[in-house]
Tab-separated table of C-alpha atoms in Angstrom:
chain	number	residue	atom	x	y	z
Y	598	ALA	CA	12.837	-1.106	-5.640
Y	599	GLN	CA	12.530	-4.785	-4.965
Y	600	THR	CA	11.094	-6.975	-7.696
Y	601	VAL	CA	10.007	-10.601	-7.819
Y	602	THR	CA	9.969	-12.579	-11.063
Y	603	GLN	CA	8.222	-15.846	-11.741
Y	604	SER	CA	9.219	-16.925	-15.230
Y	605	GLN	CA	6.756	-19.814	-15.570
Y	606	PRO	CA	3.194	-18.580	-16.157
Y	607	GLU	CA	1.938	-22.177	-16.191
Y	608	MET	CA	3.219	-25.573	-15.109
Y	609	SER	CA	1.699	-29.028	-15.047
Y	610	VAL	CA	2.575	-32.191	-13.170
Y	611	GLN	CA	1.257	-35.720	-12.943
Y	612	GLU	CA	-0.306	-36.762	-9.685
Y	613	ALA	CA	2.323	-38.235	-7.309
Y	614	GLU	CA	5.193	-36.670	-9.271
Y	615	THR	CA	7.454	-33.802	-8.254
Y	616	VAL	CA	7.384	-30.282	-9.675
Y	617	THR	CA	9.576	-27.238	-9.117
Y	618	LEU	CA	8.353	-23.661	-9.454
Y	619	SER	CA	10.939	-20.942	-10.075
Y	620	CYS	CA	11.276	-17.535	-8.477
Y	621	THR	CA	13.998	-14.913	-8.658
Y	622	TYR	CA	14.087	-11.579	-6.908
Y	623	ASP	CA	16.095	-8.415	-6.913
Y	624	THR	CA	17.098	-6.566	-3.766
Y	625	SER	CA	20.026	-4.695	-2.306
Y	626	GLU	CA	19.052	-5.719	1.225
Y	627	SER	CA	20.903	-8.425	3.126
Y	628	ASP	CA	18.126	-9.321	5.549
Y	629	TYR	CA	14.682	-10.196	4.257
Y	630	TYR	CA	11.994	-12.857	4.121
Y	631	LEU	CA	10.731	-14.923	1.224
Y	632	PHE	CA	7.380	-16.671	0.938
Y	633	TRP	CA	5.352	-18.937	-1.265
Y	634	TYR	CA	1.596	-18.436	-1.226
Y	635	LYS	CA	-1.032	-20.686	-2.780
Y	636	GLN	CA	-4.224	-19.234	-4.240
Y	637	PRO	CA	-6.866	-21.833	-5.162
Y	638	PRO	CA	-9.971	-20.877	-7.172
Y	639	SER	CA	-11.625	-19.788	-3.925
Y	640	ARG	CA	-9.195	-16.799	-4.012
Y	641	GLN	CA	-8.029	-17.431	-0.455
Y	642	MET	CA	-4.309	-16.667	-0.051
Y	643	ILE	CA	-2.680	-19.512	1.864
Y	644	LEU	CA	0.880	-19.335	3.177
Y	645	VAL	CA	2.748	-22.444	2.032
Y	646	ILE	CA	6.271	-21.839	3.275
Y	647	ARG	CA	8.591	-19.055	4.411
Y	648	GLN	CA	12.350	-18.555	4.493
Y	649	GLU	CA	14.437	-16.070	6.431
Y	650	ALA	CA	17.395	-14.856	4.387
Y	651	TYR	CA	19.844	-15.209	7.284
Y	652	LYS	CA	19.129	-18.931	7.535
Y	653	GLN	CA	21.232	-21.108	5.275
Y	654	GLN	CA	19.075	-24.160	5.802
Y	655	ASN	CA	16.264	-24.531	3.276
Y	656	ALA	CA	12.759	-24.464	4.743
Y	657	THR	CA	10.593	-27.583	4.546
Y	658	GLU	CA	6.903	-28.084	5.283
Y	659	ASN	CA	5.774	-31.652	4.674
Y	660	ARG	CA	5.695	-32.145	0.879
Y	661	PHE	CA	6.831	-28.577	0.211
Y	662	SER	CA	10.454	-27.500	0.281
Y	663	VAL	CA	12.468	-24.617	-1.090
Y	664	ASN	CA	15.852	-24.231	-2.714
Y	665	PHE	CA	17.113	-20.880	-1.485
Y	666	GLN	CA	20.200	-19.594	-3.284
Y	667	LYS	CA	20.953	-16.206	-1.724
Y	668	ALA	CA	23.858	-15.266	-3.967
Y	669	ALA	CA	21.833	-16.058	-7.069
Y	670	LYS	CA	18.695	-14.454	-5.562
Y	671	SER	CA	16.732	-17.540	-6.375
Y	672	PHE	CA	13.953	-19.133	-4.327
Y	673	SER	CA	12.322	-22.140	-5.974
Y	674	LEU	CA	9.494	-24.250	-4.545
Y	675	LYS	CA	9.502	-28.019	-4.844
Y	676	ILE	CA	6.263	-29.934	-4.407
Y	677	SER	CA	6.756	-33.664	-3.912
Y	678	ASP	CA	4.119	-36.362	-4.336
Y	679	SER	CA	1.789	-33.865	-6.025
Y	680	GLN	CA	-1.877	-34.132	-5.174
Y	681	LEU	CA	-4.953	-32.935	-7.033
Y	682	GLY	CA	-5.531	-30.432	-4.243
Y	683	ASP	CA	-2.215	-28.752	-5.024
Y	684	ALA	CA	-3.678	-27.306	-8.221
Y	685	ALA	CA	-3.713	-23.527	-7.764
Y	686	MET	CA	-1.899	-20.299	-8.519
Y	687	TYR	CA	1.382	-20.051	-6.639
Y	688	PHE	CA	2.884	-16.693	-5.787
Y	689	CYS	CA	6.393	-15.983	-4.641
Y	690	ALA	CA	6.701	-12.964	-2.333
Y	691	TYR	CA	9.441	-10.873	-0.739
Y	692	ARG	CA	9.467	-8.710	2.334
Y	693	ALA	CA	12.347	-6.561	3.546
Y	694	GLN	CA	13.470	-6.747	7.144
Y	695	GLY	CA	12.219	-3.771	9.150
Y	696	GLY	CA	10.187	-0.856	7.888
Y	697	SER	CA	6.734	-1.376	6.461
Y	698	GLU	CA	5.507	-4.944	6.418
Y	699	LYS	CA	4.425	-4.902	2.805
Y	700	LEU	CA	4.922	-7.908	0.588
Y	701	VAL	CA	6.151	-7.707	-3.012
Y	702	PHE	CA	4.601	-10.465	-5.130
Y	703	GLY	CA	5.525	-12.092	-8.404
Y	704	LYS	CA	2.902	-12.549	-11.110
Y	705	GLY	CA	2.287	-16.152	-10.212
Y	706	THR	CA	2.511	-19.632	-11.705
Y	707	LYS	CA	-0.627	-21.602	-12.456
Y	708	LEU	CA	-0.091	-25.230	-11.457
Y	709	THR	CA	-2.222	-27.955	-12.976
Y	710	VAL	CA	-2.129	-31.466	-11.502
Y	711	ASN	CA	-3.116	-34.221	-13.921
Y	712	PRO	CA	-4.665	-37.431	-12.569
E	1330	ASN	CA	-11.718	-17.286	15.550
E	1331	ALA	CA	-13.485	-16.276	12.356
E	1332	GLY	CA	-10.375	-15.172	10.476
E	1333	VAL	CA	-10.207	-12.049	8.348
E	1334	MET	CA	-13.660	-11.200	7.031
E	1335	GLN	CA	-14.146	-9.175	3.895
E	1336	ASN	CA	-17.438	-8.024	2.501
E	1337	PRO	CA	-18.964	-7.944	0.129
E	1338	ARG	CA	-17.429	-10.865	-1.707
E	1339	HIS	CA	-18.567	-9.458	-5.018
E	1340	LEU	CA	-19.379	-5.846	-5.802
E	1341	VAL	CA	-20.638	-4.404	-9.056
E	1342	ARG	CA	-20.553	-0.669	-9.608
E	1343	ARG	CA	-21.277	1.553	-12.582
E	1344	ARG	CA	-18.633	3.981	-13.737
E	1345	GLY	CA	-18.682	7.095	-11.574
E	1346	GLN	CA	-20.170	5.418	-8.499
E	1347	GLU	CA	-18.428	4.885	-5.183
E	1348	ALA	CA	-17.188	1.516	-3.932
E	1349	ARG	CA	-16.753	0.770	-0.237
E	1350	LEU	CA	-14.941	-2.418	0.713
E	1351	ARG	CA	-14.917	-3.628	4.294
E	1352	CYS	CA	-12.393	-5.666	6.202
E	1353	SER	CA	-12.778	-7.002	9.733
E	1354	PRO	CA	-9.401	-8.222	10.996
E	1355	MET	CA	-8.891	-11.300	13.084
E	1356	LYS	CA	-9.752	-10.868	16.742
E	1357	GLY	CA	-6.890	-9.181	18.530
E	1358	HIS	CA	-5.215	-7.951	15.343
E	1359	SER	CA	-4.570	-4.225	15.241
E	1360	HIS	CA	-2.840	-3.930	11.867
E	1361	VAL	CA	-4.485	-4.129	8.474
E	1362	TYR	CA	-3.038	-4.258	4.966
E	1363	TRP	CA	-4.824	-3.792	1.656
E	1364	TYR	CA	-3.668	-5.312	-1.629
E	1365	ARG	CA	-5.074	-5.189	-5.147
E	1366	GLN	CA	-4.899	-8.046	-7.647
E	1367	LEU	CA	-5.502	-7.103	-11.254
E	1368	PRO	CA	-6.408	-9.902	-13.693
E	1369	GLU	CA	-3.444	-12.190	-14.450
E	1370	GLU	CA	-1.277	-10.341	-11.925
E	1371	GLY	CA	0.104	-10.876	-8.454
E	1372	LEU	CA	-1.073	-8.879	-5.481
E	1373	LYS	CA	0.175	-5.309	-5.215
E	1374	PHE	CA	0.459	-3.509	-1.910
E	1375	MET	CA	-1.771	-0.491	-1.445
E	1376	VAL	CA	-1.812	0.632	2.189
E	1377	TYR	CA	-0.892	-0.439	5.719
E	1378	LEU	CA	-2.910	0.852	8.651
E	1379	GLN	CA	-3.152	0.445	12.355
E	1380	LYS	CA	-6.135	1.690	14.293
E	1381	GLU	CA	-6.669	5.396	13.560
E	1382	ASN	CA	-3.314	5.652	11.756
E	1383	ILE	CA	-2.018	5.188	8.244
E	1384	ILE	CA	1.467	3.685	8.489
E	1385	ASP	CA	2.366	3.324	4.808
E	1386	GLU	CA	0.233	4.401	1.866
E	1387	SER	CA	2.958	4.262	-0.750
E	1388	GLY	CA	0.926	1.929	-2.971
E	1389	MET	CA	-2.292	3.935	-2.982
E	1390	PRO	CA	-3.249	5.767	-6.162
E	1391	LYS	CA	-3.047	9.494	-5.546
E	1392	GLU	CA	-6.653	10.215	-6.432
E	1393	ARG	CA	-10.026	8.638	-5.697
E	1394	PHE	CA	-8.688	6.015	-3.258
E	1395	SER	CA	-8.711	6.299	0.522
E	1396	ALA	CA	-8.523	3.928	3.465
E	1397	GLU	CA	-9.301	4.099	7.134
E	1398	PHE	CA	-9.188	1.822	10.157
E	1399	PRO	CA	-11.206	3.454	12.918
E	1400	LYS	CA	-10.936	2.711	16.610
E	1401	GLU	CA	-14.181	0.761	16.394
E	1402	GLY	CA	-15.409	-1.170	13.402
E	1403	PRO	CA	-13.891	-2.541	10.234
E	1404	SER	CA	-11.268	-1.074	7.976
E	1405	ILE	CA	-12.757	0.559	4.891
E	1406	LEU	CA	-11.197	0.944	1.454
E	1407	ARG	CA	-13.094	3.586	-0.450
E	1408	ILE	CA	-12.892	4.187	-4.180
E	1409	GLN	CA	-14.660	7.249	-5.473
E	1410	GLN	CA	-15.846	7.705	-9.064
E	1411	VAL	CA	-14.843	4.205	-10.097
E	1412	VAL	CA	-13.514	3.523	-13.583
E	1413	ARG	CA	-13.226	0.254	-15.508
E	1414	GLY	CA	-9.536	0.006	-14.610
E	1415	ASP	CA	-10.476	-0.322	-10.942
E	1416	SER	CA	-11.977	-3.743	-11.649
E	1417	ALA	CA	-9.871	-6.145	-9.594
E	1418	ALA	CA	-9.843	-8.348	-6.506
E	1419	TYR	CA	-9.056	-6.402	-3.360
E	1420	PHE	CA	-7.537	-8.315	-0.483
E	1421	CYS	CA	-7.188	-7.412	3.135
E	1422	ALA	CA	-4.765	-9.019	5.583
E	1423	SER	CA	-4.255	-8.508	9.280
E	1424	SER	CA	-1.592	-9.094	11.898
E	1425	TRP	CA	-0.993	-8.555	15.573
E	1426	LEU	CA	0.971	-5.516	16.729
E	1427	GLY	CA	2.800	-5.271	13.400
E	1428	GLN	CA	4.608	-8.528	13.997
E	1429	ALA	CA	3.317	-10.470	11.052
E	1430	PHE	CA	6.634	-12.035	10.291
E	1431	THR	CA	7.857	-12.926	13.737
E	1432	SER	CA	5.362	-15.748	13.786
E	1433	ASN	CA	5.272	-18.778	11.581
E	1434	TYR	CA	2.101	-17.670	9.943
E	1435	GLY	CA	2.827	-14.279	8.440
E	1436	TYR	CA	-0.234	-12.325	7.584
E	1437	THR	CA	-3.713	-13.769	7.601
E	1438	PHE	CA	-5.501	-12.882	4.380
E	1439	GLY	CA	-9.206	-12.519	3.781
E	1440	SER	CA	-10.874	-14.066	0.747
E	1441	GLY	CA	-11.021	-10.778	-1.093
E	1442	THR	CA	-13.684	-8.603	-2.678
E	1443	ARG	CA	-14.013	-8.795	-6.436
E	1444	LEU	CA	-14.974	-5.391	-7.766
E	1445	THR	CA	-16.442	-5.197	-11.245
E	1446	VAL	CA	-17.012	-1.796	-12.815
E	1447	VAL	CA	-19.514	-1.786	-15.675
C-alpha cells in the first residue's frame, strides 16, 4: 500500500522569508501524481500545486514550487516570500495512475508565519 | 458555480444516534468522494461514488457506515449508532466524469462537516 510521510509536524517562517516543507512517499508504481494541499482554519482544502511523476521538470505556481526527486521518492514544497496568509496546515498527497481516484494523504505540517 | 456544498457544517449527535451528512457536488460533476479527517491526522479516503453506483468503498468501515449518490439529489454519508470514535471532519469532493486529475484543478473539496459525538 502507498504511504505518504510528512516528518515535520510544525514549521515556522518569518514573513517574506522562504520555507521548505518535506514529504516522502512509498510506492511501487512508476506513474502517479503528487499534490500539496493547503488547509486554513476554515477547513477548506485548497490545491496548491501538482506534479505528474513522468515529468522531470519541477512544478511551479507563483511563489510555490516543488523539488521532486523520483528516485528518492521525495516531494518537498518551497514557499518563497512567505505571507501571513500562507499560515495553514499543508498536506502532501499521492494518487496512483489509473484505477480509483483516491488520494493518500500525509499527516500534515502546520505552518506558522511570523510578522 | 456554488462549488461543493456540504451540510450541515457542524453536527452533534449522542452515542447511538444516526448521523446523515450531505454533499451536493459542483454543477455538472457526476463523481463524489468522501474522506474522513480525524484530529491531528490527514484525510483518509472512505468511498468513491458515481450516480447510483459505488466505485470504490475500500476505505469504508465494514459496519455502521454507508454512502449513496442517487440519480437526483445530494450524496449522503450515513453513520448508524455513532460512537465517540466517529467524531471527525468529513469531507466530500467532486469531479467531472472521473477525470479529476486530467485537469489542472484535481478534485474540488467541500468545507467539510464536523461531527461531534457526545
